[in-house]
């Protein structure tokens, strides 16, 4: 049977992709950020995932404002990257696992999440930058992309996103193949890219989010989307991807590692690595 072996939340700023392309990992501006991923990669070597489910938001590459699904799941054998206009190199396609995708989709629709299914799907910086950070050699396992709309209101509530994650967590646990699955949520934490509050960051709220994502995700579900915009910035609502990630961790969860660094570009960048203790215990047995 498949099992969720861990969860990981990370920011997804395009400038990180540019820093990788230019080899700036040791640059004083970038070093505290990139150093956080050394430990995350060591953790990945220990938990050895065979597959990834990634909650992220598309920023206009695959979906635009004219057609915006609230939740969309990739069901393709591979996912292509393309030029978003950030000046980043277009990366090689990422492997998918269509059979696993369809199993997750069956579970979601069975749980009354009427998702959009995508047998072709371009993936943007929110998807490829985290993969570059975690698998710099380009050897990431197959990934199922789950796109959550954080771009055009109305957005799904934190409560709904937690339930989405839980539905996927149950679907993973019912998959017949022996597979170790890592669940990732990308984006956040607090940031706002435009408008009167451009540059807005809220460290206190970010710390609350990191604590609650780790130990008490229900503690976030009474916030409305408007509350999160107010507390975290217009793009800080990417927190919804972290909430969905956490929902998929149905075991006893503990923090393996965390890094928080202000700012990367306009963003309070965060990395949170979570162990699922139920899986740990089974592995040790
Ligand atoms: C930035 C952050 C994002 O989440 C994003 O999608 C694009 C840009 C930034 O801080 O520059
Ligand atoms: Fe973003």
Short mmCIF file of C-alpha atoms in Angstrom, two decimals, residues 6-155:
data_model
loop_
_atom_site.label_atom_id
_atom_site.label_comp_id
_atom_site.label_asym_id
_atom_site.label_seq_id
_atom_site.Cartn_x
_atom_site.Cartn_y
_atom_site.Cartn_z
CA UNK A 6 6.30 13.26 5.03
CA UNK A 7 5.19 16.74 4.14
CA UNK A 8 7.10 19.81 3.10
CA UNK A 9 6.16 23.46 2.68
CA UNK A 10 8.35 25.87 0.75
CA UNK A 11 8.17 29.31 -0.86
CA UNK A 12 8.38 29.42 -4.66
CA UNK A 13 9.83 32.81 -5.68
CA UNK A 14 10.95 33.02 -9.37
CA UNK A 15 14.14 34.88 -8.34
CA UNK A 16 15.26 31.61 -6.72
CA UNK A 17 15.20 29.97 -10.16
CA UNK A 18 17.31 32.82 -11.47
CA UNK A 19 19.79 32.44 -8.58
CA UNK A 20 20.06 28.71 -9.37
CA UNK A 21 20.62 29.46 -13.07
CA UNK A 22 23.41 31.88 -12.14
CA UNK A 23 24.95 29.65 -9.44
CA UNK A 24 24.47 32.23 -6.67
CA UNK A 25 23.97 29.72 -3.84
CA UNK A 26 27.03 31.00 -1.91
CA UNK A 27 26.26 34.69 -2.49
CA UNK A 28 25.68 36.43 0.90
CA UNK A 29 22.13 37.39 -0.05
CA UNK A 30 21.22 33.82 -1.03
CA UNK A 31 23.31 31.62 1.25
CA UNK A 32 21.00 31.67 4.32
CA UNK A 33 18.13 30.68 2.06
CA UNK A 34 19.86 27.92 0.08
CA UNK A 35 21.57 26.49 3.17
CA UNK A 36 18.14 25.60 4.53
CA UNK A 37 17.73 23.09 1.73
CA UNK A 38 20.91 21.15 2.60
CA UNK A 39 19.12 19.62 5.58
CA UNK A 40 15.92 19.12 3.60
CA UNK A 41 17.82 17.15 0.96
CA UNK A 42 19.49 15.01 3.65
CA UNK A 43 16.00 14.33 5.04
CA UNK A 44 14.79 13.35 1.55
CA UNK A 45 17.63 10.83 1.30
CA UNK A 46 16.35 9.28 4.53
CA UNK A 47 12.65 9.17 3.66
CA UNK A 48 13.24 8.10 0.02
CA UNK A 49 9.97 9.12 -1.64
CA UNK A 50 8.89 7.21 -4.77
CA UNK A 51 6.29 9.80 -5.72
CA UNK A 52 5.30 13.37 -4.89
CA UNK A 53 1.92 15.08 -4.70
CA UNK A 54 2.42 18.83 -5.05
CA UNK A 55 -0.13 21.48 -4.08
CA UNK A 56 0.79 24.72 -5.80
CA UNK A 57 -0.87 27.61 -7.61
CA UNK A 58 -0.53 28.44 -11.27
CA UNK A 59 0.27 32.12 -11.91
CA UNK A 60 -1.14 32.45 -15.43
CA UNK A 61 0.98 29.96 -17.37
CA UNK A 62 -1.51 27.11 -17.68
CA UNK A 63 -4.72 28.77 -16.47
CA UNK A 64 -5.60 32.38 -17.04
CA UNK A 65 -8.32 34.57 -15.58
CA UNK A 66 -10.80 33.54 -18.30
CA UNK A 67 -10.79 29.91 -17.12
CA UNK A 68 -9.81 29.35 -13.52
CA UNK A 69 -10.55 26.05 -11.82
CA UNK A 70 -10.65 26.15 -8.03
CA UNK A 71 -8.86 22.79 -7.88
CA UNK A 72 -7.18 21.07 -10.84
CA UNK A 73 -5.29 17.77 -10.83
CA UNK A 74 -2.72 16.75 -13.42
CA UNK A 75 -3.18 13.32 -14.99
CA UNK A 76 -0.36 13.28 -17.51
CA UNK A 77 2.77 11.16 -18.00
CA UNK A 78 4.84 14.34 -17.99
CA UNK A 79 4.49 18.06 -17.37
CA UNK A 80 6.24 20.69 -19.45
CA UNK A 81 7.63 23.96 -18.19
CA UNK A 82 7.45 27.09 -20.40
CA UNK A 83 8.58 30.70 -20.44
CA UNK A 84 6.54 32.75 -17.95
CA UNK A 85 8.34 35.99 -18.72
CA UNK A 86 10.62 35.98 -15.65
CA UNK A 87 13.73 35.38 -17.77
CA UNK A 88 14.18 31.90 -16.32
CA UNK A 89 15.56 29.04 -18.41
CA UNK A 90 12.82 26.65 -19.56
CA UNK A 91 13.45 23.41 -17.69
CA UNK A 92 13.18 19.82 -18.87
CA UNK A 93 9.76 18.18 -18.48
CA UNK A 94 8.94 16.65 -15.12
CA UNK A 95 7.77 13.02 -14.90
CA UNK A 96 4.17 12.34 -13.91
CA UNK A 97 2.31 9.16 -12.92
CA UNK A 98 -1.05 9.18 -14.69
CA UNK A 99 -2.29 5.98 -13.04
CA UNK A 100 -1.64 7.39 -9.56
CA UNK A 101 -3.24 10.70 -10.62
CA UNK A 102 -6.44 8.97 -11.71
CA UNK A 103 -6.61 7.08 -8.42
CA UNK A 104 -6.35 10.38 -6.53
CA UNK A 105 -8.97 11.95 -8.81
CA UNK A 106 -11.36 9.01 -8.20
CA UNK A 107 -10.92 9.56 -4.47
CA UNK A 108 -11.48 13.30 -4.71
CA UNK A 109 -14.60 13.04 -6.86
CA UNK A 110 -15.88 10.27 -4.56
CA UNK A 111 -15.47 12.77 -1.72
CA UNK A 112 -17.45 15.39 -3.71
CA UNK A 113 -14.46 17.45 -4.81
CA UNK A 114 -15.43 18.04 -8.45
CA UNK A 115 -11.93 18.77 -9.70
CA UNK A 116 -10.76 19.75 -13.16
CA UNK A 117 -8.65 16.96 -14.65
CA UNK A 118 -5.73 17.92 -16.86
CA UNK A 119 -4.14 15.42 -19.23
CA UNK A 120 -1.91 18.23 -20.38
CA UNK A 121 -0.66 20.87 -17.98
CA UNK A 122 2.14 23.40 -18.14
CA UNK A 123 3.86 23.87 -14.80
CA UNK A 124 5.23 27.23 -13.69
CA UNK A 125 7.81 28.45 -11.15
CA UNK A 126 5.56 27.44 -8.25
CA UNK A 127 6.07 23.82 -9.30
CA UNK A 128 9.55 23.71 -10.85
CA UNK A 129 11.50 25.93 -8.40
CA UNK A 130 10.73 23.68 -5.38
CA UNK A 131 11.74 20.62 -7.44
CA UNK A 132 15.03 22.32 -8.37
CA UNK A 133 15.69 23.12 -4.72
CA UNK A 134 14.95 19.61 -3.51
CA UNK A 135 16.38 17.60 -6.42
CA UNK A 136 19.09 19.83 -7.93
CA UNK A 137 20.38 16.90 -10.03
CA UNK A 138 16.99 16.73 -11.79
CA UNK A 139 16.22 13.27 -10.38
CA UNK A 140 12.87 14.05 -8.72
CA UNK A 141 10.40 11.16 -8.54
CA UNK A 142 7.16 11.37 -10.55
CA UNK A 143 4.91 14.20 -9.38
CA UNK A 144 1.13 14.65 -9.33
CA UNK A 145 0.39 18.39 -9.58
CA UNK A 146 -2.65 19.70 -7.71
CA UNK A 147 -3.28 23.33 -8.64
CA UNK A 148 -5.21 25.38 -6.08
CA UNK A 149 -6.58 28.73 -7.22
CA UNK A 150 -4.98 31.46 -5.10
CA UNK A 151 -5.11 34.03 -7.88
CA UNK A 152 -8.69 34.98 -8.74
CA UNK A 153 -11.38 35.41 -6.09
CA UNK A 154 -13.44 33.69 -4.84
CA UNK A 155 -10.84 31.32 -3.39
#
